[in-house]
Tab-separated table of C-alpha atoms and ligand atoms in Angstrom:
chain	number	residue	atom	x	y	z
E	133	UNK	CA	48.025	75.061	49.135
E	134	UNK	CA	45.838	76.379	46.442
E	135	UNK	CA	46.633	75.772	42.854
E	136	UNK	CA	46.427	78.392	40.309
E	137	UNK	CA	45.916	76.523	36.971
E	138	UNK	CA	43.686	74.045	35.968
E	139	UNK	CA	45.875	70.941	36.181
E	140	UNK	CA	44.539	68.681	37.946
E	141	UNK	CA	45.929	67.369	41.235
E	142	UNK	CA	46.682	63.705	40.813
E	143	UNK	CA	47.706	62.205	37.871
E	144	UNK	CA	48.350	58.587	36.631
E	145	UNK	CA	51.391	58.288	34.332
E	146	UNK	CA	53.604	55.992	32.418
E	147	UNK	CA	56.902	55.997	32.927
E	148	UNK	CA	57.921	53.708	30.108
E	149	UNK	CA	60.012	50.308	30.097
E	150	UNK	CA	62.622	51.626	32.665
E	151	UNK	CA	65.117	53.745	29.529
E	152	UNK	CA	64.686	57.793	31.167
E	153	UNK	CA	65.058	58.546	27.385
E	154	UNK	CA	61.568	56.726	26.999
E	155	UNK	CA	59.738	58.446	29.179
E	156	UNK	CA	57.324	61.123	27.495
E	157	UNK	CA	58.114	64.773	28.016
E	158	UNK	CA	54.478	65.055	29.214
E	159	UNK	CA	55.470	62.263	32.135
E	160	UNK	CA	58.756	64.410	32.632
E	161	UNK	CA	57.035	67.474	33.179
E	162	UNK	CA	54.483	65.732	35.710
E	163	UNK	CA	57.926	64.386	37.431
E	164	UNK	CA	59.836	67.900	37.573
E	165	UNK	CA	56.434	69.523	39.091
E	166	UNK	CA	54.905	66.782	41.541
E	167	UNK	CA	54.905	67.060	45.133
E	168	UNK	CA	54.640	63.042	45.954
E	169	UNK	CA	55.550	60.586	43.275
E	170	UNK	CA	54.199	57.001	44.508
E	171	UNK	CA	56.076	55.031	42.305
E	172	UNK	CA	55.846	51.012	41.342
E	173	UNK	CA	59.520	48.879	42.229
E	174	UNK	CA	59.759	48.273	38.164
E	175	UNK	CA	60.306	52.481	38.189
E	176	UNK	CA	64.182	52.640	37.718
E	177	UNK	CA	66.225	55.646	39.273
E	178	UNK	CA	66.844	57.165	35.810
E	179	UNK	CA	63.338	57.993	35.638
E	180	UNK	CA	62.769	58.580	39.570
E	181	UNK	CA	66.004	61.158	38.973
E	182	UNK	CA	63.500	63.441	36.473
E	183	UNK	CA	61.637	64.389	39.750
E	184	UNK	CA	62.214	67.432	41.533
E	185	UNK	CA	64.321	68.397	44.422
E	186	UNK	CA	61.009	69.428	46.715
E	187	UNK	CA	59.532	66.000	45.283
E	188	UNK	CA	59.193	63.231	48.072
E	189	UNK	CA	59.071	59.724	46.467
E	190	UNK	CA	57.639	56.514	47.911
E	191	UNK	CA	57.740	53.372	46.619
E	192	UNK	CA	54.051	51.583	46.306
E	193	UNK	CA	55.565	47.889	45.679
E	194	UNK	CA	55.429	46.109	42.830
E	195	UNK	CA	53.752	45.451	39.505
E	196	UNK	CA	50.769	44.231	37.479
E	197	UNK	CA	48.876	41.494	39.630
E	198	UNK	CA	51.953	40.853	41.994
E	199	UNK	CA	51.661	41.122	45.652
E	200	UNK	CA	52.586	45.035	46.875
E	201	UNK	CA	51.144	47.232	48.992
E	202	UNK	CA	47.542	46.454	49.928
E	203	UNK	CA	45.668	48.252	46.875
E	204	UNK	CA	43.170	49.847	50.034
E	205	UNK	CA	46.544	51.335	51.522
E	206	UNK	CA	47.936	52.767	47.805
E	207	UNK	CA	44.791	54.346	47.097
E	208	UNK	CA	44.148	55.677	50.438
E	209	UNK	CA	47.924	57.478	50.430
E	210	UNK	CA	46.863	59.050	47.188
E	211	UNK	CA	43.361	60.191	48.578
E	212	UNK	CA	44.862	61.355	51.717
E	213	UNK	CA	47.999	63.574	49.898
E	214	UNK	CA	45.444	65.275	47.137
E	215	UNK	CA	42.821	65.873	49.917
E	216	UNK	CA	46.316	67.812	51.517
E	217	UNK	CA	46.059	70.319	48.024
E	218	UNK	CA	49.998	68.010	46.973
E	219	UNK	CA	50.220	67.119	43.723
E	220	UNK	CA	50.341	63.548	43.243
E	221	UNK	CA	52.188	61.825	40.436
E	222	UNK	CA	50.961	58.134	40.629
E	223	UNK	CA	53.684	56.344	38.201
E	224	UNK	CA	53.227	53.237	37.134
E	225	UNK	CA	55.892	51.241	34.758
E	226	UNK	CA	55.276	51.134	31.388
E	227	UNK	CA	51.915	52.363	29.830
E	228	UNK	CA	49.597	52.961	33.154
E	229	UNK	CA	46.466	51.236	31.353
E	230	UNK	CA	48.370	48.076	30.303
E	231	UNK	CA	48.131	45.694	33.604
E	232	UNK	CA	48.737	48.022	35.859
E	233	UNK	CA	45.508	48.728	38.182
E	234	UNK	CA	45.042	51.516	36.787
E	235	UNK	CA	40.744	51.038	36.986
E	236	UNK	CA	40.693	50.022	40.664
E	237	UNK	CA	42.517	53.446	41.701
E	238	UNK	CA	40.893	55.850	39.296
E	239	UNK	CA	37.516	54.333	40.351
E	240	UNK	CA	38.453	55.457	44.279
E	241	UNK	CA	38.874	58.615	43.223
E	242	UNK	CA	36.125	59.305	41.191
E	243	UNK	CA	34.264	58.190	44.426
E	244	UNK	CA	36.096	60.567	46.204
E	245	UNK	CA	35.105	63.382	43.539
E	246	UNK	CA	39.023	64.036	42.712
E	247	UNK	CA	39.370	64.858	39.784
E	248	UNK	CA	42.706	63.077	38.009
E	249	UNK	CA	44.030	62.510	34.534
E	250	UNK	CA	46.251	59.965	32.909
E	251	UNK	CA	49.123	60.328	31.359
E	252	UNK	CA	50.198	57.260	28.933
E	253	UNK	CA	53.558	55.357	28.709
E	254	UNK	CA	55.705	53.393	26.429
E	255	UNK	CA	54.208	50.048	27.473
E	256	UNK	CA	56.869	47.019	27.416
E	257	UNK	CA	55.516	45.244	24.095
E	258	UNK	CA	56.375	48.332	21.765
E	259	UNK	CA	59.742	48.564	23.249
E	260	UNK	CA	59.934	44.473	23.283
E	261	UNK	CA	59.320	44.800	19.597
E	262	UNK	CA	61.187	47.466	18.320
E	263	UNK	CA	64.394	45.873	20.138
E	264	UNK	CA	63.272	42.697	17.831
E	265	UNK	CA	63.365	45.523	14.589
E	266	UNK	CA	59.741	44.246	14.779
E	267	UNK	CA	56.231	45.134	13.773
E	268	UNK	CA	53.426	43.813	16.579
E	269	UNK	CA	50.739	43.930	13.280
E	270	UNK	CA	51.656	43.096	9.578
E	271	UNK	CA	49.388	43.172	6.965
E	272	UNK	CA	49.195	39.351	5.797
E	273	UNK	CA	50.090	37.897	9.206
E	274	UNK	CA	48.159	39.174	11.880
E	275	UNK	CA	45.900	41.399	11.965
E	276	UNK	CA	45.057	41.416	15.660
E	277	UNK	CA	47.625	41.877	18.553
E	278	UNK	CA	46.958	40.809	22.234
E	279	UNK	CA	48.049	41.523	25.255
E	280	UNK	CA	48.266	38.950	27.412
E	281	UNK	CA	48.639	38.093	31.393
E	282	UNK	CA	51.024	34.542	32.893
E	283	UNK	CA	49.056	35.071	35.641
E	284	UNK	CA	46.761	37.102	37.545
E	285	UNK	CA	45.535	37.151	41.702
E	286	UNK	CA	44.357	33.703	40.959
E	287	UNK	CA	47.267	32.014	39.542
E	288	UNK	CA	48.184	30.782	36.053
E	289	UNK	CA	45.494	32.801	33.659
E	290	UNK	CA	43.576	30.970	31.297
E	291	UNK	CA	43.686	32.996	27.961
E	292	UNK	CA	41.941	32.333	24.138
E	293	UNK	CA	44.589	29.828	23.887
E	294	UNK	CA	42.393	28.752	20.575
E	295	UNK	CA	42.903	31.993	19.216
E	296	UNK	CA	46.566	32.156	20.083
E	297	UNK	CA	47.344	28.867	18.634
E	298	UNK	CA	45.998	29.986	15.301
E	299	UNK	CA	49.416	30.542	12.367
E	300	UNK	CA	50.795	33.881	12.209
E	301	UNK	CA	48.780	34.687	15.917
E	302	UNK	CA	51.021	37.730	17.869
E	303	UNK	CA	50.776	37.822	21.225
E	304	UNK	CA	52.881	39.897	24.024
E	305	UNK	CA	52.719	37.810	27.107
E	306	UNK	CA	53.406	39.903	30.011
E	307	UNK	CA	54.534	38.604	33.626
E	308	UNK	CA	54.634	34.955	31.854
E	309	UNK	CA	58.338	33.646	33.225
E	310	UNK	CA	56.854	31.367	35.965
E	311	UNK	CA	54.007	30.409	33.364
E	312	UNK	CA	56.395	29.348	30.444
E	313	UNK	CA	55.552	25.769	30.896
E	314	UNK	CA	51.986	26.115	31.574
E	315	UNK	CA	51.949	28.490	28.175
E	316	UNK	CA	53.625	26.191	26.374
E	317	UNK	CA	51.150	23.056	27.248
E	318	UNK	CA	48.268	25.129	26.726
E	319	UNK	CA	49.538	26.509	23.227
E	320	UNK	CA	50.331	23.137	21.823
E	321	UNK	CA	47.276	21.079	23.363
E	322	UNK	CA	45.464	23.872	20.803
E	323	UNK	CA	47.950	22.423	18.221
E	324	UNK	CA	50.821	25.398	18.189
E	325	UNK	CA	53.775	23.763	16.034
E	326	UNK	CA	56.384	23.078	19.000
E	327	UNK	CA	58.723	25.122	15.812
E	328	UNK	CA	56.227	28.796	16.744
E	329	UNK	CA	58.805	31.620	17.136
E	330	UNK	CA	58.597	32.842	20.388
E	331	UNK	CA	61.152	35.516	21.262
E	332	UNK	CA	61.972	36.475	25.212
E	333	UNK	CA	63.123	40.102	25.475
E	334	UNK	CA	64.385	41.062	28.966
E	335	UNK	CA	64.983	44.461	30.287
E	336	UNK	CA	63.871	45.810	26.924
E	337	UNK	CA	64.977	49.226	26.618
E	338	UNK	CA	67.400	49.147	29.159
E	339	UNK	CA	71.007	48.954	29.311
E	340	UNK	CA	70.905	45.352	30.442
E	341	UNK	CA	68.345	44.433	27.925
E	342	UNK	CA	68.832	40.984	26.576
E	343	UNK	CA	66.627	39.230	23.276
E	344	UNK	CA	66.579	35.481	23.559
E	345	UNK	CA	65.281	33.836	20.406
E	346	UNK	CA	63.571	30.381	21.169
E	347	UNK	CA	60.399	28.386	19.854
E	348	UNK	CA	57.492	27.042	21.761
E	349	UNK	CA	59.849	23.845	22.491
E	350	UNK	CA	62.269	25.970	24.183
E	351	UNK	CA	60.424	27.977	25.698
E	352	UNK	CA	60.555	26.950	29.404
E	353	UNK	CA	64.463	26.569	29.380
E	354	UNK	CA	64.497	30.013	27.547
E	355	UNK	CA	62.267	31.497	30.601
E	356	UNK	CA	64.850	29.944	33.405
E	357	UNK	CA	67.337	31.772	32.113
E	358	UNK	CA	65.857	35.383	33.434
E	359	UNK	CA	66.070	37.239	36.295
E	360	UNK	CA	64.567	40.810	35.530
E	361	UNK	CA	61.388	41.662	33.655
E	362	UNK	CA	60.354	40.340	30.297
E	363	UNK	CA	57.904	39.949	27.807
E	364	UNK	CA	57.478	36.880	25.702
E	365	UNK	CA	56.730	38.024	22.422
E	366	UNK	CA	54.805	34.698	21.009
E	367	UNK	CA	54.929	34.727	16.954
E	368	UNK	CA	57.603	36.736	16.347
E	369	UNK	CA	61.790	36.443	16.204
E	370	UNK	CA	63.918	38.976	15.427
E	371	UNK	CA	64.197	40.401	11.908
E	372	UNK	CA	67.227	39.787	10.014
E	373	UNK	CA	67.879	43.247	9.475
E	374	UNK	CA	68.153	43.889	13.691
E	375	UNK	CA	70.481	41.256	14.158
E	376	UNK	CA	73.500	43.734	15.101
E	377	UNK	CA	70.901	44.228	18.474
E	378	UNK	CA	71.357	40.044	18.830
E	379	UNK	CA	74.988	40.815	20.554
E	380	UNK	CA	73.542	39.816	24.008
E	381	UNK	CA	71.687	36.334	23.023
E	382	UNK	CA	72.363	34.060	26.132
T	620	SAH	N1	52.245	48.595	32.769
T	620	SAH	C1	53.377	47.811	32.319
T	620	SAH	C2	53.203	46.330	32.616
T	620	SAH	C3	53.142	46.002	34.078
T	620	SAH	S1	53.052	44.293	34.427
T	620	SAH	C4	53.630	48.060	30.833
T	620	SAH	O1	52.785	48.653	30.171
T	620	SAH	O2	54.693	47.672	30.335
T	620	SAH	C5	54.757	43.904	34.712
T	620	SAH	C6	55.299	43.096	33.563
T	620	SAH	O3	55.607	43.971	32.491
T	620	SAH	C7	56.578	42.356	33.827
T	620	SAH	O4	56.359	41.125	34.483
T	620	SAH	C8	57.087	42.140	32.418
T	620	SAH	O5	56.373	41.098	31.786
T	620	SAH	C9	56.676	43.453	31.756
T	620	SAH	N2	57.764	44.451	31.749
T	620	SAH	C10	57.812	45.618	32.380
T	620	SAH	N3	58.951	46.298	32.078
T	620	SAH	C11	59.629	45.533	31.208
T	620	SAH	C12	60.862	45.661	30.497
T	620	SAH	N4	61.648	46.746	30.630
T	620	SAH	N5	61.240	44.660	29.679
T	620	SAH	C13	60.489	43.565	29.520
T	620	SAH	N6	59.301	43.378	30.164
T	620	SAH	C14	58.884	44.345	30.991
């Protein structure tokens, strides 16, 4: 199959925190015209439902630095469908460049001499934040913002927990649940008041999405009480104004 514009034949997109009404109309338009969409297990079927009827989807496992599919075995299903002339939608959850692999799989096809592009995504901070009625910068608080791992392939992540200790500090701790305690001992070894805001937001965007206000001593019980996908947004608790969003507090 030969393709008659210019658009390349694998692309990298975000599909957003898991809300089909987040998802870019770029990203929808790469769903309603791919012909494989190998998707991440975070990918909901409200987005997977803006792909088209001739579109075969396969799920690639799961997220960030999580065990899934053997990153060889991902790479070489994308290799092996473009080399086919199928257009290959590789969607990742969230924003593609925020922990999700994206370097290790554009760097196998740039070996291969495929040509790709990358489409971003609503990563899970913005949408952690704006469920908060939150700004992730404020002039007079912080004027850095990081994005932070709970853990990578070798276990519990060592971060700038200096830096993050530091008043007014903002951080958006991804894939942290399992770390909470760890996060917690590191932050207040650096001398974090055990009274830090620290909000939890779970399933942010989504119809199920719950905000659970706690501090750095509360924390780990906080963290027990999910199931699905959060981000722990360290510094910051929900503005006054966006309390009428508090209705599902556990
Ligand atoms: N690329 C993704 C992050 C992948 S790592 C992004 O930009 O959002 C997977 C982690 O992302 C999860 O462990 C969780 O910390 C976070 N995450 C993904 N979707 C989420 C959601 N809807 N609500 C809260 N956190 C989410």
């Amino acid at each position: 199959m030969t393709r008659p514009d210019q658009t390349p034949l694998v692309t990298f997109a975000g599909a957003g925190p898991g809300a089909a009404d987040h998802v870019t109309l770029a990203v929808a338009r790469a769903l309603a015209e791919a012909d494989v969409v190998l998707h991440d297990r975070l990918v909901g079927p409200e987005v997977l439902a803006l792909a088209g009827p001739q579109a075969l989807l396969i799920e690639v496992g799961k997220q960030g630095f999580g065990p899934s599919l053997a990153q060889e075995t991902i790479t070489g299903l994308i290799l092996g469908f473009a080399r086919e002339g199928r257009s290959v939608l590789r969607l990742k959850s969230g924003d593609p460049a925020v922990f999700g692999r994206l370097g290790e799989e554009t760097a196998a096809l740039e070996l291969a001499a495929i040509p790709y592009r990358v489409l971003p995504g609503i990563t899970a901070a913005s949408a952690a934040a704006a469920a908060l009625g939150q700004s992730l910068t404020e002039r007079g608080r912080n004027k850095e913002l990081r994005l932070v791992t709970g853990h990578d392939a070798e276990g519990y992540s060592e971060s700038d927990w200096a830096a993050l200790a530091r008043p007014g500090a903002v951080a958006a701790i991804y894939m942290g649940k399992a770390a909470a305690r760890f996060i917690q001992g590191r932050l207040m070894m650096h001398g974090a008041p055990a009274e830090t805001p620290v909000t939890l937001v779970e399933n942010a965007s989504r119809p199920e999405q719950r905000i659970c206000p706690a501090t750095l001593a509360t924390l780990p019980q906080a963290a027990a009480d999910l199931s699905g996908p959060a981000v722990i947004l360290l510094g910051l608790a929900p503005r006054a104004g966006a309390t009428a969003l508090l209705e599902h507090v556990i």
